[in-house]
JSON list of C-alpha atoms in Angstrom, two decimals:
[
{"chain": "A", "resi": 1, "resn": "ASN", "atom": "CA", "xyz": [-6.16, -6.82, 16.07]},
{"chain": "A", "resi": 2, "resn": "ALA", "atom": "CA", "xyz": [-5.21, -3.16, 15.73]},
{"chain": "A", "resi": 3, "resn": "GLY", "atom": "CA", "xyz": [-2.68, -3.56, 12.90]},
{"chain": "A", "resi": 4, "resn": "VAL", "atom": "CA", "xyz": [-0.15, -0.74, 12.79]},
{"chain": "A", "resi": 5, "resn": "THR", "atom": "CA", "xyz": [-0.69, 2.04, 15.33]},
{"chain": "A", "resi": 6, "resn": "GLN", "atom": "CA", "xyz": [1.07, 5.38, 15.12]},
{"chain": "A", "resi": 7, "resn": "THR", "atom": "CA", "xyz": [1.13, 8.09, 17.76]},
{"chain": "A", "resi": 8, "resn": "PRO", "atom": "CA", "xyz": [0.73, 11.00, 17.87]},
{"chain": "A", "resi": 9, "resn": "LYS", "atom": "CA", "xyz": [-1.53, 11.74, 14.90]},
{"chain": "A", "resi": 10, "resn": "PHE", "atom": "CA", "xyz": [-0.52, 15.40, 14.81]},
{"chain": "A", "resi": 11, "resn": "GLN", "atom": "CA", "xyz": [2.43, 17.30, 16.21]},
{"chain": "A", "resi": 12, "resn": "VAL", "atom": "CA", "xyz": [3.83, 20.81, 15.93]},
{"chain": "A", "resi": 13, "resn": "LEU", "atom": "CA", "xyz": [7.45, 21.40, 16.87]},
{"chain": "A", "resi": 14, "resn": "LYS", "atom": "CA", "xyz": [9.80, 24.32, 16.96]},
{"chain": "A", "resi": 15, "resn": "THR", "atom": "CA", "xyz": [13.06, 24.18, 15.04]},
{"chain": "A", "resi": 16, "resn": "GLY", "atom": "CA", "xyz": [15.70, 22.43, 17.11]},
{"chain": "A", "resi": 17, "resn": "GLN", "atom": "CA", "xyz": [13.32, 20.43, 19.26]},
{"chain": "A", "resi": 18, "resn": "SER", "atom": "CA", "xyz": [13.53, 16.67, 19.38]},
{"chain": "A", "resi": 19, "resn": "MET", "atom": "CA", "xyz": [10.75, 14.14, 19.55]},
{"chain": "A", "resi": 20, "resn": "THR", "atom": "CA", "xyz": [9.90, 10.50, 19.02]},
{"chain": "A", "resi": 21, "resn": "LEU", "atom": "CA", "xyz": [7.21, 9.18, 16.72]},
{"chain": "A", "resi": 22, "resn": "GLN", "atom": "CA", "xyz": [5.82, 5.93, 18.01]},
{"chain": "A", "resi": 23, "resn": "CYS", "atom": "CA", "xyz": [4.90, 2.89, 15.92]},
{"chain": "A", "resi": 24, "resn": "ALA", "atom": "CA", "xyz": [3.56, -0.42, 17.17]},
{"chain": "A", "resi": 25, "resn": "GLN", "atom": "CA", "xyz": [2.22, -3.46, 15.36]},
{"chain": "A", "resi": 26, "resn": "ASP", "atom": "CA", "xyz": [0.46, -6.51, 16.75]},
{"chain": "A", "resi": 27, "resn": "MET", "atom": "CA", "xyz": [0.81, -8.81, 13.74]},
{"chain": "A", "resi": 28, "resn": "ASN", "atom": "CA", "xyz": [4.17, -10.30, 14.72]},
{"chain": "A", "resi": 29, "resn": "HIS", "atom": "CA", "xyz": [5.74, -8.87, 11.58]},
{"chain": "A", "resi": 30, "resn": "GLU", "atom": "CA", "xyz": [9.50, -9.02, 11.35]},
{"chain": "A", "resi": 31, "resn": "TYR", "atom": "CA", "xyz": [9.90, -6.19, 8.86]},
{"chain": "A", "resi": 32, "resn": "MET", "atom": "CA", "xyz": [9.07, -2.60, 9.82]},
{"chain": "A", "resi": 33, "resn": "SER", "atom": "CA", "xyz": [9.81, 0.65, 8.08]},
{"chain": "A", "resi": 34, "resn": "TRP", "atom": "CA", "xyz": [9.35, 4.40, 8.23]},
{"chain": "A", "resi": 35, "resn": "TYR", "atom": "CA", "xyz": [8.43, 6.59, 5.27]},
{"chain": "A", "resi": 36, "resn": "ARG", "atom": "CA", "xyz": [7.80, 10.25, 4.76]},
{"chain": "A", "resi": 37, "resn": "GLN", "atom": "CA", "xyz": [5.24, 11.52, 2.29]},
{"chain": "A", "resi": 38, "resn": "ASP", "atom": "CA", "xyz": [5.53, 14.98, 0.78]},
{"chain": "A", "resi": 39, "resn": "PRO", "atom": "CA", "xyz": [3.16, 16.67, -1.70]},
{"chain": "A", "resi": 40, "resn": "GLY", "atom": "CA", "xyz": [3.70, 15.52, -5.28]},
{"chain": "A", "resi": 41, "resn": "MET", "atom": "CA", "xyz": [6.19, 12.88, -4.27]},
{"chain": "A", "resi": 42, "resn": "GLY", "atom": "CA", "xyz": [5.96, 9.21, -3.58]},
{"chain": "A", "resi": 43, "resn": "LEU", "atom": "CA", "xyz": [6.69, 7.67, -0.24]},
{"chain": "A", "resi": 44, "resn": "ARG", "atom": "CA", "xyz": [10.38, 7.81, 0.60]},
{"chain": "A", "resi": 45, "resn": "LEU", "atom": "CA", "xyz": [12.00, 5.28, 2.87]},
{"chain": "A", "resi": 46, "resn": "ILE", "atom": "CA", "xyz": [13.75, 6.72, 5.93]},
{"chain": "A", "resi": 47, "resn": "HIS", "atom": "CA", "xyz": [14.83, 3.66, 7.93]},
{"chain": "A", "resi": 48, "resn": "TYR", "atom": "CA", "xyz": [13.83, 0.05, 8.12]},
{"chain": "A", "resi": 49, "resn": "SER", "atom": "CA", "xyz": [14.30, -3.00, 10.28]},
{"chain": "A", "resi": 50, "resn": "VAL", "atom": "CA", "xyz": [14.27, -6.68, 9.33]},
{"chain": "A", "resi": 51, "resn": "GLY", "atom": "CA", "xyz": [13.91, -7.82, 12.92]},
{"chain": "A", "resi": 52, "resn": "ALA", "atom": "CA", "xyz": [14.48, -6.95, 16.56]},
{"chain": "A", "resi": 53, "resn": "GLY", "atom": "CA", "xyz": [17.94, -5.50, 17.07]},
{"chain": "A", "resi": 54, "resn": "ILE", "atom": "CA", "xyz": [18.53, -4.84, 13.37]},
{"chain": "A", "resi": 55, "resn": "THR", "atom": "CA", "xyz": [18.04, -1.50, 11.64]},
{"chain": "A", "resi": 56, "resn": "ASP", "atom": "CA", "xyz": [19.29, 0.01, 8.42]},
{"chain": "A", "resi": 57, "resn": "GLN", "atom": "CA", "xyz": [19.12, 3.24, 6.49]},
{"chain": "A", "resi": 58, "resn": "GLY", "atom": "CA", "xyz": [16.75, 3.92, 3.66]},
{"chain": "A", "resi": 59, "resn": "GLU", "atom": "CA", "xyz": [16.72, 6.61, 1.02]},
{"chain": "A", "resi": 60, "resn": "VAL", "atom": "CA", "xyz": [16.48, 9.70, 3.29]},
{"chain": "A", "resi": 61, "resn": "PRO", "atom": "CA", "xyz": [17.91, 8.82, 6.75]},
{"chain": "A", "resi": 62, "resn": "ASN", "atom": "CA", "xyz": [19.62, 12.09, 7.68]},
{"chain": "A", "resi": 63, "resn": "GLY", "atom": "CA", "xyz": [18.21, 13.73, 10.78]},
{"chain": "A", "resi": 64, "resn": "TYR", "atom": "CA", "xyz": [16.43, 10.60, 11.98]},
{"chain": "A", "resi": 65, "resn": "ASN", "atom": "CA", "xyz": [17.32, 7.73, 14.29]},
{"chain": "A", "resi": 66, "resn": "VAL", "atom": "CA", "xyz": [15.54, 4.44, 14.90]},
{"chain": "A", "resi": 67, "resn": "SER", "atom": "CA", "xyz": [15.81, 1.49, 17.23]},
{"chain": "A", "resi": 68, "resn": "ARG", "atom": "CA", "xyz": [14.14, -1.93, 17.33]},
{"chain": "A", "resi": 69, "resn": "SER", "atom": "CA", "xyz": [14.32, -3.40, 20.81]},
{"chain": "A", "resi": 70, "resn": "THR", "atom": "CA", "xyz": [11.19, -5.51, 20.35]},
{"chain": "A", "resi": 71, "resn": "THR", "atom": "CA", "xyz": [9.37, -7.05, 17.39]},
{"chain": "A", "resi": 72, "resn": "GLU", "atom": "CA", "xyz": [6.31, -4.88, 18.10]},
{"chain": "A", "resi": 73, "resn": "ASP", "atom": "CA", "xyz": [7.80, -1.39, 18.36]},
{"chain": "A", "resi": 74, "resn": "PHE", "atom": "CA", "xyz": [9.80, 0.73, 15.96]},
{"chain": "A", "resi": 75, "resn": "PRO", "atom": "CA", "xyz": [10.11, 4.36, 17.15]},
{"chain": "A", "resi": 76, "resn": "LEU", "atom": "CA", "xyz": [11.47, 7.12, 14.92]},
{"chain": "A", "resi": 77, "resn": "ARG", "atom": "CA", "xyz": [13.42, 9.91, 16.57]},
{"chain": "A", "resi": 78, "resn": "LEU", "atom": "CA", "xyz": [13.98, 13.38, 15.21]},
{"chain": "A", "resi": 79, "resn": "LEU", "atom": "CA", "xyz": [17.20, 14.58, 16.76]},
{"chain": "A", "resi": 80, "resn": "SER", "atom": "CA", "xyz": [16.92, 18.32, 16.05]},
{"chain": "A", "resi": 81, "resn": "ALA", "atom": "CA", "xyz": [13.81, 19.20, 14.08]},
{"chain": "A", "resi": 82, "resn": "ALA", "atom": "CA", "xyz": [14.19, 21.31, 10.94]},
{"chain": "A", "resi": 83, "resn": "PRO", "atom": "CA", "xyz": [11.46, 22.87, 8.76]},
{"chain": "A", "resi": 84, "resn": "SER", "atom": "CA", "xyz": [12.48, 20.49, 5.94]},
{"chain": "A", "resi": 85, "resn": "GLN", "atom": "CA", "xyz": [11.21, 17.66, 8.10]},
{"chain": "A", "resi": 86, "resn": "THR", "atom": "CA", "xyz": [7.65, 18.94, 7.93]},
{"chain": "A", "resi": 87, "resn": "SER", "atom": "CA", "xyz": [5.86, 15.99, 6.40]},
{"chain": "A", "resi": 88, "resn": "VAL", "atom": "CA", "xyz": [3.48, 13.12, 6.97]},
{"chain": "A", "resi": 89, "resn": "TYR", "atom": "CA", "xyz": [5.25, 10.11, 8.41]},
{"chain": "A", "resi": 90, "resn": "PHE", "atom": "CA", "xyz": [4.04, 6.57, 7.87]},
{"chain": "A", "resi": 91, "resn": "CYS", "atom": "CA", "xyz": [5.12, 3.42, 9.60]},
{"chain": "A", "resi": 92, "resn": "ALA", "atom": "CA", "xyz": [4.62, 0.08, 7.86]},
{"chain": "A", "resi": 93, "resn": "SER", "atom": "CA", "xyz": [5.16, -3.58, 8.61]},
{"chain": "A", "resi": 94, "resn": "SER", "atom": "CA", "xyz": [5.09, -6.90, 6.79]},
{"chain": "A", "resi": 95, "resn": "TYR", "atom": "CA", "xyz": [6.11, -10.51, 7.30]},
{"chain": "A", "resi": 96, "resn": "GLY", "atom": "CA", "xyz": [9.21, -10.46, 5.19]},
{"chain": "A", "resi": 97, "resn": "GLY", "atom": "CA", "xyz": [9.41, -6.95, 3.81]},
{"chain": "A", "resi": 98, "resn": "ILE", "atom": "CA", "xyz": [10.70, -6.30, 0.37]},
{"chain": "A", "resi": 99, "resn": "TYR", "atom": "CA", "xyz": [12.81, -9.43, 0.44]},
{"chain": "A", "resi": 100, "resn": "SER", "atom": "CA", "xyz": [9.80, -11.72, 0.40]},
{"chain": "A", "resi": 101, "resn": "ASN", "atom": "CA", "xyz": [7.54, -9.78, -1.92]},
{"chain": "A", "resi": 102, "resn": "GLN", "atom": "CA", "xyz": [4.86, -9.27, 0.70]},
{"chain": "A", "resi": 103, "resn": "PRO", "atom": "CA", "xyz": [2.70, -6.13, 0.76]},
{"chain": "A", "resi": 104, "resn": "GLN", "atom": "CA", "xyz": [3.21, -3.79, 3.66]},
{"chain": "A", "resi": 105, "resn": "HIS", "atom": "CA", "xyz": [0.55, -2.73, 6.16]},
{"chain": "A", "resi": 106, "resn": "PHE", "atom": "CA", "xyz": [0.59, 0.99, 6.92]},
{"chain": "A", "resi": 107, "resn": "GLY", "atom": "CA", "xyz": [-0.44, 3.03, 9.92]},
{"chain": "A", "resi": 108, "resn": "ASP", "atom": "CA", "xyz": [-2.57, 6.14, 9.50]},
{"chain": "A", "resi": 109, "resn": "GLY", "atom": "CA", "xyz": [0.36, 8.51, 9.75]},
{"chain": "A", "resi": 110, "resn": "THR", "atom": "CA", "xyz": [1.72, 11.28, 11.93]},
{"chain": "A", "resi": 111, "resn": "ARG", "atom": "CA", "xyz": [1.35, 14.78, 10.55]},
{"chain": "A", "resi": 112, "resn": "LEU", "atom": "CA", "xyz": [4.35, 16.76, 11.69]},
{"chain": "A", "resi": 113, "resn": "SER", "atom": "CA", "xyz": [4.88, 20.51, 11.30]},
{"chain": "A", "resi": 114, "resn": "ILE", "atom": "CA", "xyz": [8.16, 22.17, 12.17]},
{"chain": "A", "resi": 115, "resn": "LEU", "atom": "CA", "xyz": [7.99, 25.91, 12.71]},
{"chain": "B", "resi": 1, "resn": "GLY", "atom": "CA", "xyz": [17.03, 7.20, -13.83]},
{"chain": "B", "resi": 2, "resn": "GLU", "atom": "CA", "xyz": [14.93, 4.47, -12.31]},
{"chain": "B", "resi": 3, "resn": "SER", "atom": "CA", "xyz": [11.50, 5.63, -11.24]},
{"chain": "B", "resi": 4, "resn": "VAL", "atom": "CA", "xyz": [7.93, 4.63, -10.83]},
{"chain": "B", "resi": 5, "resn": "GLY", "atom": "CA", "xyz": [5.38, 7.10, -11.97]},
{"chain": "B", "resi": 6, "resn": "LEU", "atom": "CA", "xyz": [1.78, 7.55, -12.89]},
{"chain": "B", "resi": 7, "resn": "HIS", "atom": "CA", "xyz": [0.71, 9.02, -16.19]},
{"chain": "B", "resi": 8, "resn": "LEU", "atom": "CA", "xyz": [-1.88, 11.43, -14.81]},
{"chain": "B", "resi": 9, "resn": "PRO", "atom": "CA", "xyz": [-2.04, 13.14, -11.44]},
{"chain": "B", "resi": 10, "resn": "THR", "atom": "CA", "xyz": [-5.85, 13.32, -11.46]},
{"chain": "B", "resi": 11, "resn": "LEU", "atom": "CA", "xyz": [-8.73, 11.29, -12.85]},
{"chain": "B", "resi": 12, "resn": "SER", "atom": "CA", "xyz": [-12.43, 12.19, -12.75]},
{"chain": "B", "resi": 13, "resn": "VAL", "atom": "CA", "xyz": [-14.86, 9.36, -13.39]},
{"chain": "B", "resi": 14, "resn": "GLN", "atom": "CA", "xyz": [-18.62, 9.05, -13.41]},
{"chain": "B", "resi": 15, "resn": "GLU", "atom": "CA", "xyz": [-20.12, 6.78, -10.78]},
{"chain": "B", "resi": 16, "resn": "GLY", "atom": "CA", "xyz": [-20.79, 3.39, -12.29]},
{"chain": "B", "resi": 17, "resn": "ASP", "atom": "CA", "xyz": [-18.18, 3.74, -15.02]},
{"chain": "B", "resi": 18, "resn": "ASN", "atom": "CA", "xyz": [-14.94, 1.79, -15.11]},
{"chain": "B", "resi": 19, "resn": "SER", "atom": "CA", "xyz": [-11.71, 3.51, -14.06]},
{"chain": "B", "resi": 20, "resn": "ILE", "atom": "CA", "xyz": [-8.28, 2.88, -15.47]},
{"chain": "B", "resi": 21, "resn": "ILE", "atom": "CA", "xyz": [-5.24, 4.17, -13.60]},
{"chain": "B", "resi": 22, "resn": "ASN", "atom": "CA", "xyz": [-1.88, 3.89, -15.26]},
{"chain": "B", "resi": 23, "resn": "CYS", "atom": "CA", "xyz": [1.65, 3.55, -14.02]},
{"chain": "B", "resi": 24, "resn": "ALA", "atom": "CA", "xyz": [4.89, 3.52, -16.00]},
{"chain": "B", "resi": 25, "resn": "TYR", "atom": "CA", "xyz": [8.11, 2.16, -14.65]},
{"chain": "B", "resi": 26, "resn": "SER", "atom": "CA", "xyz": [11.61, 2.27, -16.02]},
{"chain": "B", "resi": 27, "resn": "ASN", "atom": "CA", "xyz": [13.42, -0.45, -14.09]},
{"chain": "B", "resi": 28, "resn": "SER", "atom": "CA", "xyz": [13.31, -3.60, -16.19]},
{"chain": "B", "resi": 29, "resn": "ALA", "atom": "CA", "xyz": [14.70, -5.50, -13.19]},
{"chain": "B", "resi": 30, "resn": "SER", "atom": "CA", "xyz": [11.48, -4.97, -11.22]},
{"chain": "B", "resi": 31, "resn": "ASP", "atom": "CA", "xyz": [9.68, -8.20, -10.49]},
{"chain": "B", "resi": 32, "resn": "TYR", "atom": "CA", "xyz": [6.93, -7.33, -8.01]},
{"chain": "B", "resi": 33, "resn": "PHE", "atom": "CA", "xyz": [4.32, -4.60, -8.26]},
{"chain": "B", "resi": 34, "resn": "ILE", "atom": "CA", "xyz": [1.70, -3.38, -5.80]},
{"chain": "B", "resi": 35, "resn": "TRP", "atom": "CA", "xyz": [-1.24, -1.01, -6.03]},
{"chain": "B", "resi": 36, "resn": "TYR", "atom": "CA", "xyz": [-2.21, 0.99, -2.95]},
{"chain": "B", "resi": 37, "resn": "LYS", "atom": "CA", "xyz": [-5.24, 3.14, -2.21]},
{"chain": "B", "resi": 38, "resn": "GLN", "atom": "CA", "xyz": [-4.89, 6.08, 0.14]},
{"chain": "B", "resi": 39, "resn": "GLU", "atom": "CA", "xyz": [-7.95, 7.87, 1.47]},
{"chain": "B", "resi": 40, "resn": "SER", "atom": "CA", "xyz": [-7.73, 11.33, 2.95]},
{"chain": "B", "resi": 41, "resn": "GLY", "atom": "CA", "xyz": [-6.15, 11.27, 6.38]},
{"chain": "B", "resi": 42, "resn": "LYS", "atom": "CA", "xyz": [-5.36, 7.56, 6.18]},
{"chain": "B", "resi": 43, "resn": "GLY", "atom": "CA", "xyz": [-2.38, 5.41, 5.45]},
{"chain": "B", "resi": 44, "resn": "PRO", "atom": "CA", "xyz": [-1.96, 3.51, 2.18]},
{"chain": "B", "resi": 45, "resn": "GLN", "atom": "CA", "xyz": [-4.07, 0.41, 1.94]},
{"chain": "B", "resi": 46, "resn": "PHE", "atom": "CA", "xyz": [-3.04, -2.63, -0.11]},
{"chain": "B", "resi": 47, "resn": "ILE", "atom": "CA", "xyz": [-5.34, -3.30, -3.05]},
{"chain": "B", "resi": 48, "resn": "ILE", "atom": "CA", "xyz": [-3.70, -5.90, -5.25]},
{"chain": "B", "resi": 49, "resn": "ASP", "atom": "CA", "xyz": [-0.29, -7.09, -6.31]},
{"chain": "B", "resi": 50, "resn": "ILE", "atom": "CA", "xyz": [1.23, -8.86, -9.28]},
{"chain": "B", "resi": 51, "resn": "ARG", "atom": "CA", "xyz": [4.50, -10.61, -9.93]},
{"chain": "B", "resi": 52, "resn": "SER", "atom": "CA", "xyz": [6.49, -10.31, -13.10]},
{"chain": "B", "resi": 53, "resn": "ASN", "atom": "CA", "xyz": [5.68, -13.86, -14.20]},
{"chain": "B", "resi": 54, "resn": "MET", "atom": "CA", "xyz": [2.04, -12.81, -14.64]},
{"chain": "B", "resi": 55, "resn": "ASP", "atom": "CA", "xyz": [0.39, -10.30, -16.94]},
{"chain": "B", "resi": 56, "resn": "LYS", "atom": "CA", "xyz": [-3.01, -10.08, -15.30]},
{"chain": "B", "resi": 57, "resn": "ARG", "atom": "CA", "xyz": [-4.48, -10.56, -11.88]},
{"chain": "B", "resi": 58, "resn": "GLN", "atom": "CA", "xyz": [-8.02, -10.01, -10.71]},
{"chain": "B", "resi": 59, "resn": "GLY", "atom": "CA", "xyz": [-9.48, -9.15, -7.36]},
{"chain": "B", "resi": 60, "resn": "GLN", "atom": "CA", "xyz": [-12.84, -7.96, -6.21]},
{"chain": "B", "resi": 61, "resn": "ARG", "atom": "CA", "xyz": [-13.83, -5.26, -8.76]},
{"chain": "B", "resi": 62, "resn": "VAL", "atom": "CA", "xyz": [-10.16, -4.62, -9.50]},
{"chain": "B", "resi": 63, "resn": "THR", "atom": "CA", "xyz": [-7.84, -5.94, -12.17]},
{"chain": "B", "resi": 64, "resn": "VAL", "atom": "CA", "xyz": [-4.14, -5.27, -12.51]},
{"chain": "B", "resi": 65, "resn": "LEU", "atom": "CA", "xyz": [-2.47, -5.59, -15.90]},
{"chain": "B", "resi": 66, "resn": "LEU", "atom": "CA", "xyz": [1.27, -5.78, -16.39]},
{"chain": "B", "resi": 67, "resn": "ASN", "atom": "CA", "xyz": [2.93, -5.19, -19.74]},
{"chain": "B", "resi": 68, "resn": "LYS", "atom": "CA", "xyz": [6.62, -5.85, -19.29]},
{"chain": "B", "resi": 69, "resn": "THR", "atom": "CA", "xyz": [7.40, -5.09, -22.92]},
{"chain": "B", "resi": 70, "resn": "VAL", "atom": "CA", "xyz": [6.52, -1.41, -22.49]},
{"chain": "B", "resi": 71, "resn": "LYS", "atom": "CA", "xyz": [7.03, -1.33, -18.72]},
{"chain": "B", "resi": 72, "resn": "HIS", "atom": "CA", "xyz": [3.45, -0.40, -18.00]},
{"chain": "B", "resi": 73, "resn": "LEU", "atom": "CA", "xyz": [1.16, -1.27, -15.13]},
{"chain": "B", "resi": 74, "resn": "SER", "atom": "CA", "xyz": [-2.52, -0.44, -14.88]},
{"chain": "B", "resi": 75, "resn": "LEU", "atom": "CA", "xyz": [-5.27, -0.75, -12.31]},
{"chain": "B", "resi": 76, "resn": "GLN", "atom": "CA", "xyz": [-8.82, -1.16, -13.53]},
{"chain": "B", "resi": 77, "resn": "ILE", "atom": "CA", "xyz": [-11.72, -0.56, -11.17]},
{"chain": "B", "resi": 78, "resn": "ALA", "atom": "CA", "xyz": [-15.09, -1.86, -12.33]},
{"chain": "B", "resi": 79, "resn": "ALA", "atom": "CA", "xyz": [-18.31, 0.04, -11.63]},
{"chain": "B", "resi": 80, "resn": "THR", "atom": "CA", "xyz": [-16.58, 2.85, -9.76]},
{"chain": "B", "resi": 81, "resn": "GLN", "atom": "CA", "xyz": [-18.27, 3.88, -6.55]},
{"chain": "B", "resi": 82, "resn": "PRO", "atom": "CA", "xyz": [-18.04, 7.05, -4.43]},
{"chain": "B", "resi": 83, "resn": "GLY", "atom": "CA", "xyz": [-15.99, 5.10, -1.90]},
{"chain": "B", "resi": 84, "resn": "ASP", "atom": "CA", "xyz": [-13.34, 4.60, -4.57]},
{"chain": "B", "resi": 85, "resn": "SER", "atom": "CA", "xyz": [-12.42, 8.28, -4.41]},
{"chain": "B", "resi": 86, "resn": "ALA", "atom": "CA", "xyz": [-8.84, 8.32, -3.16]},
{"chain": "B", "resi": 87, "resn": "VAL", "atom": "CA", "xyz": [-5.23, 8.60, -4.23]},
{"chain": "B", "resi": 88, "resn": "TYR", "atom": "CA", "xyz": [-3.94, 5.48, -5.94]},
{"chain": "B", "resi": 89, "resn": "PHE", "atom": "CA", "xyz": [-0.28, 4.75, -6.34]},
{"chain": "B", "resi": 90, "resn": "CYS", "atom": "CA", "xyz": [1.83, 1.93, -7.57]},
{"chain": "B", "resi": 91, "resn": "ALA", "atom": "CA", "xyz": [4.96, 0.55, -6.01]},
{"chain": "B", "resi": 92, "resn": "GLU", "atom": "CA", "xyz": [7.63, -1.68, -7.45]},
{"chain": "B", "resi": 93, "resn": "ILE", "atom": "CA", "xyz": [10.31, -3.89, -6.01]},
{"chain": "B", "resi": 94, "resn": "SER", "atom": "CA", "xyz": [13.26, -4.70, -8.17]},
{"chain": "B", "resi": 95, "resn": "ASN", "atom": "CA", "xyz": [15.10, -8.00, -8.07]},
{"chain": "B", "resi": 96, "resn": "ASP", "atom": "CA", "xyz": [17.85, -6.26, -6.13]},
{"chain": "B", "resi": 97, "resn": "TYR", "atom": "CA", "xyz": [15.28, -5.27, -3.49]},
{"chain": "B", "resi": 98, "resn": "LYS", "atom": "CA", "xyz": [14.92, -1.61, -4.35]},
{"chain": "B", "resi": 99, "resn": "LEU", "atom": "CA", "xyz": [11.47, -0.36, -3.46]},
{"chain": "B", "resi": 100, "resn": "SER", "atom": "CA", "xyz": [10.02, 2.67, -5.25]},
{"chain": "B", "resi": 101, "resn": "PHE", "atom": "CA", "xyz": [6.65, 4.39, -5.00]},
{"chain": "B", "resi": 102, "resn": "GLY", "atom": "CA", "xyz": [4.94, 6.52, -7.59]},
{"chain": "B", "resi": 103, "resn": "ALA", "atom": "CA", "xyz": [3.56, 9.95, -6.70]},
{"chain": "B", "resi": 104, "resn": "GLY", "atom": "CA", "xyz": [-0.06, 8.90, -7.11]},
{"chain": "B", "resi": 105, "resn": "THR", "atom": "CA", "xyz": [-3.23, 9.60, -9.09]},
{"chain": "B", "resi": 106, "resn": "THR", "atom": "CA", "xyz": [-6.13, 11.31, -7.36]},
{"chain": "B", "resi": 107, "resn": "VAL", "atom": "CA", "xyz": [-9.40, 9.69, -8.41]},
{"chain": "B", "resi": 108, "resn": "THR", "atom": "CA", "xyz": [-12.61, 11.67, -7.98]},
{"chain": "B", "resi": 109, "resn": "VAL", "atom": "CA", "xyz": [-15.93, 9.93, -8.52]},
{"chain": "B", "resi": 110, "resn": "ARG", "atom": "CA", "xyz": [-18.77, 12.13, -9.80]},
{"chain": "B", "resi": 111, "resn": "ALA", "atom": "CA", "xyz": [-22.27, 11.30, -8.68]}
]
């Protein structure tokens, strides 16, 4: 049981490039989410999904796209990378998400630098 | 505005002593609170949670206290160990499903 797996662990991009951050979970969780973590700030929700085929925007969605074609996978796409998107990105999952008051399980993060 | 925050960004504690990490929140509609531990280079790890119908909950070496009157949440770690060195942050979910995370307190355990 691997939990939540994020790849890659590190990535450096040039401004304007696009890329996809991968997230997979093997716990059959319906709820998955993406956060970014910046120094001195709490985690901020980018996008979330309450189940396969359903996604919604969080607090800071601009510049990011997501899709949820399967229960296991929830990739995050940067459309055109900008230096302001330099951050550590965390994917999380839980049985019912915030609607069921269940704690989320987090991956170990992807550290992304945009030059 | 509505926010979740921690009183102190850093806490230094002697090994073996008890640690108390504080969190203040402003949303009186919050009804579920979680404490996470984040070690360097790792994702947040669930420690303990508490619902608003409780004022205390205990786990293994950890206790969470909730004071709804003053909107205060604390995490107590008994007999702090070197492995407890990490960033701790609280999270809250309001009854209208708004999730907020605090910025975190860095705990350093002195040998």
